[in-house]
Every structure is written in structure tokens, then in C-alpha cells.
CSV table of C-alpha atoms and ligand atoms in Angstrom, one decimal:
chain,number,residue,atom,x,y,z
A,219,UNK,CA,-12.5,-38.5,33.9
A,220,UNK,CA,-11.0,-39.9,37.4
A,221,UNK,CA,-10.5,-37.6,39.9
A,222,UNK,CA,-7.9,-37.6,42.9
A,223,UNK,CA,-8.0,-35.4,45.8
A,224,UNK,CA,-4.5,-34.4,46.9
A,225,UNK,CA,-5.1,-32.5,50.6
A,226,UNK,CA,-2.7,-30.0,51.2
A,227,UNK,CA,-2.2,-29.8,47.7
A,228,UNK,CA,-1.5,-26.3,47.5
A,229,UNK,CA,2.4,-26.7,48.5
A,230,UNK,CA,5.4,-28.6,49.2
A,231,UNK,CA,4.8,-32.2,48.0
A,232,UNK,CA,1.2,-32.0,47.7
A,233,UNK,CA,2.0,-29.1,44.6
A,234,UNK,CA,4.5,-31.5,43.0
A,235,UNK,CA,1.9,-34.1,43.5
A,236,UNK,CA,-0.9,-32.3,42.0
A,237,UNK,CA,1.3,-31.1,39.1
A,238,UNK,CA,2.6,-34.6,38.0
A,239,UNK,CA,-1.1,-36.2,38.3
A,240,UNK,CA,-2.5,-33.7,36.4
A,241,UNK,CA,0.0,-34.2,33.9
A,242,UNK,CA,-0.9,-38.2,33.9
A,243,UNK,CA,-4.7,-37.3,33.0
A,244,UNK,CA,-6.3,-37.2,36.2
A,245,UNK,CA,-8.4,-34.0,37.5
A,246,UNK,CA,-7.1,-32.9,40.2
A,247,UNK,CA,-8.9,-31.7,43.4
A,248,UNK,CA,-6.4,-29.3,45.3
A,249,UNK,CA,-7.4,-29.2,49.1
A,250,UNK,CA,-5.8,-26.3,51.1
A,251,UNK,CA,-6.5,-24.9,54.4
A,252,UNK,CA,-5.9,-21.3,54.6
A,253,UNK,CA,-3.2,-20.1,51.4
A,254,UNK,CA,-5.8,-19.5,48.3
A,255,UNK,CA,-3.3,-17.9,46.5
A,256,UNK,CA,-1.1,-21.0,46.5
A,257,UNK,CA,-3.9,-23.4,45.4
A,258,UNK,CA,-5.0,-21.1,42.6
A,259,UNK,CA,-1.5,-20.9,41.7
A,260,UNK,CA,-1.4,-24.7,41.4
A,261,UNK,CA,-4.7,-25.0,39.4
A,262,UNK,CA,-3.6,-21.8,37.4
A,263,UNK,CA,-0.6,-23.5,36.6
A,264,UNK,CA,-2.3,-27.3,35.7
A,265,UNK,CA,-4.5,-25.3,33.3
A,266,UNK,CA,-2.1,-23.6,31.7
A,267,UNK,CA,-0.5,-27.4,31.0
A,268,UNK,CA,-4.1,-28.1,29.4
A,269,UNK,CA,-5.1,-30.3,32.4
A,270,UNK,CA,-7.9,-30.1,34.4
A,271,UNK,CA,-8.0,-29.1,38.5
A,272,UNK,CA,-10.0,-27.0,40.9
A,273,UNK,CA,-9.5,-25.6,44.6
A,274,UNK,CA,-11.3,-26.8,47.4
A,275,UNK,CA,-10.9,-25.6,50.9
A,276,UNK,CA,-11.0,-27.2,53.8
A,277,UNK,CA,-9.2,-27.9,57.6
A,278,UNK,CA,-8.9,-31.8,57.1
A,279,UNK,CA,-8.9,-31.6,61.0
A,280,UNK,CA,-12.3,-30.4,60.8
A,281,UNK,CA,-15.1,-33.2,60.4
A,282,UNK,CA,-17.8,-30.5,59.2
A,283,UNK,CA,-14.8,-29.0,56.7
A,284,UNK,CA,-14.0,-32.7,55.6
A,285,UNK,CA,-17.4,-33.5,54.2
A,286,UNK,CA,-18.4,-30.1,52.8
A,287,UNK,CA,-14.6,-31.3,50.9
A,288,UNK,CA,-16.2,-34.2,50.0
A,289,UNK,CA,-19.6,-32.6,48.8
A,290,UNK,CA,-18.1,-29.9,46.8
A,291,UNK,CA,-16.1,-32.9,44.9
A,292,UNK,CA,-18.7,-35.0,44.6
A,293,UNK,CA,-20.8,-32.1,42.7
A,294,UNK,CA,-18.0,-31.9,40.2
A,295,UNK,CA,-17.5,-33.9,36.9
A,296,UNK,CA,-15.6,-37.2,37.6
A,297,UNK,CA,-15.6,-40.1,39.4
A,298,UNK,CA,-12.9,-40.2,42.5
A,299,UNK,CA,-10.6,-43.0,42.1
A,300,UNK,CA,-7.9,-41.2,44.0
A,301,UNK,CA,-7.0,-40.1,47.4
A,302,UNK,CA,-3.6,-38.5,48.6
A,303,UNK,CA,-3.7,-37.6,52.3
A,304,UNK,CA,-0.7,-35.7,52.1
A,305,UNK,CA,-2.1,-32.7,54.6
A,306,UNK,CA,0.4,-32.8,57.6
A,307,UNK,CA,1.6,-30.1,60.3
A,308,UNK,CA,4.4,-30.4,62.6
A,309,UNK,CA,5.6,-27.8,65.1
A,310,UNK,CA,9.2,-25.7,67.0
A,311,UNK,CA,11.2,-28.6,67.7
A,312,UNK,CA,11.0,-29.8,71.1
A,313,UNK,CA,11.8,-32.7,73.7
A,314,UNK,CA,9.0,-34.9,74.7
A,315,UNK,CA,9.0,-33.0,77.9
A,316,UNK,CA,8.1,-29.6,76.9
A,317,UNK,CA,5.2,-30.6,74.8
A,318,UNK,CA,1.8,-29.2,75.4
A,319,UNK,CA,-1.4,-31.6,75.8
A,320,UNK,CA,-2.3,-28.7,72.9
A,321,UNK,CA,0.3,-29.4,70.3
A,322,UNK,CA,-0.1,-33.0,70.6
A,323,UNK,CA,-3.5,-33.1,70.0
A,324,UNK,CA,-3.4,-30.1,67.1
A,325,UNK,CA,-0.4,-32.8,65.7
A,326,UNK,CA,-2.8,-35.8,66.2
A,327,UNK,CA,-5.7,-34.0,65.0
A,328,UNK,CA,-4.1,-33.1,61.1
A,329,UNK,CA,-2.2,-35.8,60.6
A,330,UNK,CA,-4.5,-38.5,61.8
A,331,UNK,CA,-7.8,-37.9,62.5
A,332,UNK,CA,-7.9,-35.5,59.3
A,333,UNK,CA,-5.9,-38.5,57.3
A,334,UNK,CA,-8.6,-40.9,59.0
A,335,UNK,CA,-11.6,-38.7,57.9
A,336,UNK,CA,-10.6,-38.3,54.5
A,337,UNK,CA,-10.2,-42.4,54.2
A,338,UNK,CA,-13.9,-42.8,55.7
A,339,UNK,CA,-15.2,-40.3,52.8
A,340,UNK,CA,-13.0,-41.7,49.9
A,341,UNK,CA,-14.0,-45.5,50.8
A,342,UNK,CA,-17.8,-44.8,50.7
A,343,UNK,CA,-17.0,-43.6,47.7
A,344,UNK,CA,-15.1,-46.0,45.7
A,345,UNK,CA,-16.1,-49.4,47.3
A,346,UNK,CA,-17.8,-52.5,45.3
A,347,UNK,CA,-20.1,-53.0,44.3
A,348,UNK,CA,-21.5,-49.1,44.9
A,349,UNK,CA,-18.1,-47.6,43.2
A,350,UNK,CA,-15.7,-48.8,40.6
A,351,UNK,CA,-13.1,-48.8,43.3
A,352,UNK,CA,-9.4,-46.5,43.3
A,353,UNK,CA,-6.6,-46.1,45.3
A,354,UNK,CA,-5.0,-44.3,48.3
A,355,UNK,CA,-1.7,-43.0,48.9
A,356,UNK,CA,-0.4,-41.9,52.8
A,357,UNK,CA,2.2,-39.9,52.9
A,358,UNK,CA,3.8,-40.9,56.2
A,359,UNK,CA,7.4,-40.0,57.1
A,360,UNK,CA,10.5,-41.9,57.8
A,361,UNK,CA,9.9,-40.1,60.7
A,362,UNK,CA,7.7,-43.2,61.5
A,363,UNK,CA,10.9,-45.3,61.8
A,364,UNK,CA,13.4,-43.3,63.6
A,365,UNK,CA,10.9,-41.2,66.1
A,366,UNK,CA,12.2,-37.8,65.3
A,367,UNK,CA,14.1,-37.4,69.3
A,368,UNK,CA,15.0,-34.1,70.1
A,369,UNK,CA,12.6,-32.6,67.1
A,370,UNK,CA,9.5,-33.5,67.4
A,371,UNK,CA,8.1,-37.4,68.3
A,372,UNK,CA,4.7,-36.4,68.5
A,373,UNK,CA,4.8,-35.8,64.8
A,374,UNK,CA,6.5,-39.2,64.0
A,375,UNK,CA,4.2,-40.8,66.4
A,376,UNK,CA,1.3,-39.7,64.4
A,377,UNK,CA,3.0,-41.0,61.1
A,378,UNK,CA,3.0,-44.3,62.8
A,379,UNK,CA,-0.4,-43.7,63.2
A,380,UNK,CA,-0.9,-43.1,59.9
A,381,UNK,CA,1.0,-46.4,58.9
A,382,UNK,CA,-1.0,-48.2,60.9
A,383,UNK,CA,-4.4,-47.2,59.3
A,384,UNK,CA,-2.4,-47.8,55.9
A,385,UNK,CA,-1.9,-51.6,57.0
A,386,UNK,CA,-5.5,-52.0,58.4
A,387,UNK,CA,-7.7,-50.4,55.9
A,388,UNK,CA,-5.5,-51.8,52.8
A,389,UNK,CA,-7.2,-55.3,54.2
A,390,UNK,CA,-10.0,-53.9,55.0
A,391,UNK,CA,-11.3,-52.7,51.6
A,392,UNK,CA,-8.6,-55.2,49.3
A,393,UNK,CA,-12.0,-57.0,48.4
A,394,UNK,CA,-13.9,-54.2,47.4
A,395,UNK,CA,-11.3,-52.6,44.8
A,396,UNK,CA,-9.2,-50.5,46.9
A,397,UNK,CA,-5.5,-50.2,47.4
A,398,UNK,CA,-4.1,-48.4,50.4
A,399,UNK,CA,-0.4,-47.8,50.0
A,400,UNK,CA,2.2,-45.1,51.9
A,401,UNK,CA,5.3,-43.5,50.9
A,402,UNK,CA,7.6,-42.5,53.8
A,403,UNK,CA,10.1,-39.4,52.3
A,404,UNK,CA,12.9,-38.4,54.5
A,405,UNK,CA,14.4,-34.7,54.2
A,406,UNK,CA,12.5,-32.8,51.6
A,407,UNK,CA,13.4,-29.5,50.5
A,408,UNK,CA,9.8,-27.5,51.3
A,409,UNK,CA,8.5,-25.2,53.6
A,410,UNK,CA,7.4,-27.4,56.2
A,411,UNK,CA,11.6,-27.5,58.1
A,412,UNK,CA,10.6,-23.4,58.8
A,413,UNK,CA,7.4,-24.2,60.8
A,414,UNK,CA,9.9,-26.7,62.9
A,415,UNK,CA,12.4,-23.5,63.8
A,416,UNK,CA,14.7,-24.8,61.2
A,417,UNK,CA,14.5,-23.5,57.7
A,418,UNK,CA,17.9,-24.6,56.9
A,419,UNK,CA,17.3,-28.5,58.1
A,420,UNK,CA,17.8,-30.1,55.0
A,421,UNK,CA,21.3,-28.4,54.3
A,422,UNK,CA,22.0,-29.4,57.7
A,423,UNK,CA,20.7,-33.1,58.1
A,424,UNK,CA,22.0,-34.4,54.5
A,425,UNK,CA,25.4,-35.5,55.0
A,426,UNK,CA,23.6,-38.2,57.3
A,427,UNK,CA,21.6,-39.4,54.3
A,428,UNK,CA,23.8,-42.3,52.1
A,429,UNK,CA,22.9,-40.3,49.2
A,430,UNK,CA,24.0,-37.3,50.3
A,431,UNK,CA,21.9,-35.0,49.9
A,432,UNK,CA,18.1,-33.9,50.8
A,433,UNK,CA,15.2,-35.0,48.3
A,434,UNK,CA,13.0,-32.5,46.1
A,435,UNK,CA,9.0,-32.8,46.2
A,436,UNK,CA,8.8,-34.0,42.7
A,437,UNK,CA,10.7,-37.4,43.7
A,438,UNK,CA,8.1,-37.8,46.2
A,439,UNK,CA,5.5,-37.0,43.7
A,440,UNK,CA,7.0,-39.8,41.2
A,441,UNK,CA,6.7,-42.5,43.9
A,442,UNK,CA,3.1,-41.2,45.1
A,443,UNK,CA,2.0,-41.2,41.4
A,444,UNK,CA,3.3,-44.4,40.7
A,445,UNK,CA,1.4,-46.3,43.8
A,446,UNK,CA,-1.9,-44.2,43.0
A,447,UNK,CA,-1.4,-45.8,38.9
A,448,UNK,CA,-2.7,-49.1,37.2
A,449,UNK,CA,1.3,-50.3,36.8
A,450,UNK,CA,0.6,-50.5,41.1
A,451,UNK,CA,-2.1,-52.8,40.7
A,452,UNK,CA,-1.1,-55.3,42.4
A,453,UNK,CA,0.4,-53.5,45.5
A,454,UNK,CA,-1.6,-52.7,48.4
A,455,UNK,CA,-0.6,-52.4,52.2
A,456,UNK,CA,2.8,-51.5,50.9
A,457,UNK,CA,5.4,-49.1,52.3
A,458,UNK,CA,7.6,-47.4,49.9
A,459,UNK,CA,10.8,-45.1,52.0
A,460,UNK,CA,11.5,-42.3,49.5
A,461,UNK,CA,14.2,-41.1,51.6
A,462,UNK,CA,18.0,-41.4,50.0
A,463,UNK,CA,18.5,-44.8,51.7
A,464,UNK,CA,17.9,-43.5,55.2
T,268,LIG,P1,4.3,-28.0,53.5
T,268,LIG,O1,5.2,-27.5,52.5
T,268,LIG,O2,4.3,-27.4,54.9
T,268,LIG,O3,2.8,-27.9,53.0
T,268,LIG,C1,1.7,-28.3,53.8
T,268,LIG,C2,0.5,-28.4,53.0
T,268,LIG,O4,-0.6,-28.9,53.8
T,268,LIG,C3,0.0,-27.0,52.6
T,268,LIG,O5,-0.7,-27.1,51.3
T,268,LIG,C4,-1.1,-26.6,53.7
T,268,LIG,O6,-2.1,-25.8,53.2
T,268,LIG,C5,-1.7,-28.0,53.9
T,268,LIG,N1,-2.3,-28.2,55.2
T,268,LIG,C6,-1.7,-28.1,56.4
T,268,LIG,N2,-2.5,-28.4,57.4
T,268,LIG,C7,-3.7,-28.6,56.8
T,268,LIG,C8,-5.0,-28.9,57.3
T,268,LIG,N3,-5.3,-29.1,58.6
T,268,LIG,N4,-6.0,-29.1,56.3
T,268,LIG,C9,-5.7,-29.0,55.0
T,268,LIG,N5,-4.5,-28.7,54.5
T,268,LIG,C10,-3.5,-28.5,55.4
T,268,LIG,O7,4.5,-29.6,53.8
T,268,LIG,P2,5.3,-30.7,53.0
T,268,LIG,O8,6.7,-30.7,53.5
T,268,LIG,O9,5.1,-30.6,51.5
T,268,LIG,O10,4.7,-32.0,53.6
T,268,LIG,C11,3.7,-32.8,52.9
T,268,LIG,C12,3.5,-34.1,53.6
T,268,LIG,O11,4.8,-34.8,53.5
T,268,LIG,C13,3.2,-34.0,55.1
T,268,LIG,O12,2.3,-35.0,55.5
T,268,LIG,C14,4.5,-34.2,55.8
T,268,LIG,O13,4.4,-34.7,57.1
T,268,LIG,C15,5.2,-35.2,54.8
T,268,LIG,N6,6.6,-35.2,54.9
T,268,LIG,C16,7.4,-34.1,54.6
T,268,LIG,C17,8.7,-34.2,54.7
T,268,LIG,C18,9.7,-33.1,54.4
T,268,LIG,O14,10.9,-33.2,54.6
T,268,LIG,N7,9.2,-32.0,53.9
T,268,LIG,C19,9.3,-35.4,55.1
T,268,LIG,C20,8.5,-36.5,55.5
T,268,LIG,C21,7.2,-36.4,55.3
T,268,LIG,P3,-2.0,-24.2,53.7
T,268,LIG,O15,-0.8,-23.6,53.0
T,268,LIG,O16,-3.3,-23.6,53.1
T,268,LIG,O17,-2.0,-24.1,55.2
């Protein structure tokens, strides 16, 4: 059976994610940081769907953390063919000139380094000719594009980060069986708006999006399933804005 690790599966886009992969056949490793009770909800609910998924803790910010991830995975049944570095933290919304050296590293230290960390482990793992090779999925932000001003630009900075190691490992490893891809969803009706000050932002924000209207994590999960599949084969280093045409 392939596995996929989905960090910060526990919530949000990562649950949706680990729901609808399950549902395609894969196992699904469910990385969390600190809610147990919502990663055994996710795995309660994949088993109850006959599918197959476990919990595995870990701060992706955390390089000790990151390969005791890895180690608990790699002691499981299944071969890892799938990687979703969907983990990401942002903070109050702010202007540039009231950030802390702090947040911007804490920022930069989820959302990059962990994203980065979790990339190292994977491709040891599925490269040729050791491993039968797989696929990544990033899950940036359009965020990336438009900087976030007035909310929070070290968070979209670090999504440009994250778009940038999407581009340079997807030519790195295109030879040894590996597609890196990244899906970049715009206002998404989860949890994440409240740890920016505004739990309301969606409501707020979607007049602004041509659609009209904010997105739901299971249409983030359908692109980020799609990429991680066999009908992507072809597609690597690719960008896909899930974000209502914004
Ligand atoms: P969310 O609802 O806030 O959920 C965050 C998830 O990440 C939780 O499972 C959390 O686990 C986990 N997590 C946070 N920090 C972690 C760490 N250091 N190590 C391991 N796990 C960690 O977030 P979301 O809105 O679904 O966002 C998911 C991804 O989509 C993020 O990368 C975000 O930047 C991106 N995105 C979201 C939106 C949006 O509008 N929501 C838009 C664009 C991009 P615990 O609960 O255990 O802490």
C-alpha cells in the first residue's frame, strides 16, 4: 500500500486532504503538532470509511521531531510515495513595521524550514534507483502573489519561499521519479483567519474574489489530490491557484 504523509493533517485543509486520499486508496499518515484529539478524529473517521491512517506527532519546525516523523513512518506498513507539506502558521495581523525578529522567524521556521525538512526526508526516500519514486504537493498561498500588506507579509513571504523550493527541487529530483507540484488556495473557510485576529475574514474578503465567495477545504483537497495522482504524471514544477480566480 502507498503511503502519503499529509503534515498538519489534523485540520483545516490538511483534514479534507487526509479524508479524500484516504478515500482514493492511499494510507494516510496524519502529522499534527499539538491537537491529538483532532488527528484521532481524522483517523477515527478514515477507519470508519474502511480506509487505512494513523497519527503521528510532530513540530515540522523541529529537525529532531521531523525525523522521529519520518522513523515512526518508515516502521509502518507501506512504501511513501506521497508527501503534502501542508503544515503552516501565520499570526495577528500586522504592518511590516510592528513585526518581531520572533514572529518572523517562528513564520519562517513552519512554513519553510519545516516544509524544507520534510522534502529532505521524503526524497531520500522515494528517489531512483533506491525508491520507486512519488510525488509532492506544497501548499503555498496566493498569498505568494499579492504579499498579504496590512496582514501579514511575513507569511506570504514565506509562501514564496515555499514556491521557490517547489520550482528548484521539482528539477532537482525530475530524473529520479519525483514530481514536486504546489497549489496556491486563496480564502478558505478554516480555522487558520482566527489565529490572524479575524475569524470572520472569509465573509469579509469574498466580494473581492470573481467568484464570489470564499473556498471550502475539500476544493483544495481535490486539486492537492489530483497533483499527488498518476492522471498528474506528467506535471511537475507546476503551480495550480485554487483561489476563485483571484
Ligand atoms: P489550520 O486550519 O490552521 O490548520 C493548521 C494545521 O497545521 C493543524 O493541523 C495544525 O496542527 C498543523 N500545524 C501547525 N503548525 C504545525 C507545526 N509546526 N508542525 C506540525 N503541524 C503543524 O490551517 P489551514 O487553513 O487548513 O491551512 C493549511 C495550509 O493551507 C497552510 O499551509 C496555509 O498556509 C495554507 N493556506 C490556507 C489558506 C486559508 O485561507 N485557510 C489560504 C492559503 C493557504 P495542530 O492543530 O496540532 O496545531
Amino acid at each position: 500500500m502507498n503511503t502519503v504523509l499529509v503534515t498538519g493533517g489534523s485540520r483545516g485543509i490538511g483534514r479534507a486532504t487526509s479524508l479524500l486520499l484516504a478515500r482514493q486508496g492511499w494510507q494516510v499518515a496524519v502529522n499534527y503538532r499539538s491537537r491529538i484529539d483532532e488527528a484521532e478524529s481524522v483517523v477515527n473517521a478514515i477507519e470508519r470509511e474502511g480506509g487505512s491512517a494513523f497519527a503521528v506527532q510532530a513540530d515540522i519546525a523541529d529537525e529532531q521531531q521531523v525525523m522521529a516523523m519520518f522513523a515512526h513512518i518508515d516502521a509502518e506498513q507501506g512504501y511513501l510515495a506521497g508527501l503534502v507539506n501542508n503544515a503552516g502558521i501565520l499570526f495577528q495581523q500586522a504592518r511590516v513595521s510592528q513585526l518581531s525578529a520572533e514572529r518572523i522567524q517562528r513564520v519562517f521556521a513552519t512554513n519553510v524550514l519545516g516544509s524544507f525538512l520534510c522534502c529532505r526526508e521524503a526524497v531520500k526516500r522515494m528517489a531512483h534507483p533506491q525508491g520507486r519514486g512519488g510525488a509532492i504537493v506544497n501548499v503555498s498561498s496566493a498569498a505568494a502573489r499579492t504579499g498579504a500588506p496590512g496582514e501579514y507579509v511575513d507569511y506570504a513571504a514565506s509562501k514564496a519561499a515555499m514556491d521557490a523550493l517547489t520550482t528548484g527541487l521539482s528539477l532537482e529530483v525530475a530524473a529520479q521519479g519525483i514530481r514536486v507540484n504546489g497549489v496556491r488556495p486563496g480564502f478558505i473557510y478554516t480555522d487558520m483567519h482566527a489565529d490572524g485576529g479575524e475569524p470572520g475574514r472569509v465573509d469579509r474578503l469574498a466580494p473581492l474574489v470573481p467568484m464570489q465567495r470564499g473556498g471550502q477545504p475539500a476544493e483544495i483537497a481535490e486539486t492537492i489530490a489530483w497533483l499527488l495522482s498518476d492522471a498528474a504524471s506528467y506535471v511537475t514544477g507546476a503551480f495550480i491557484d485554487a483561489a476563485g480566480g483571484r
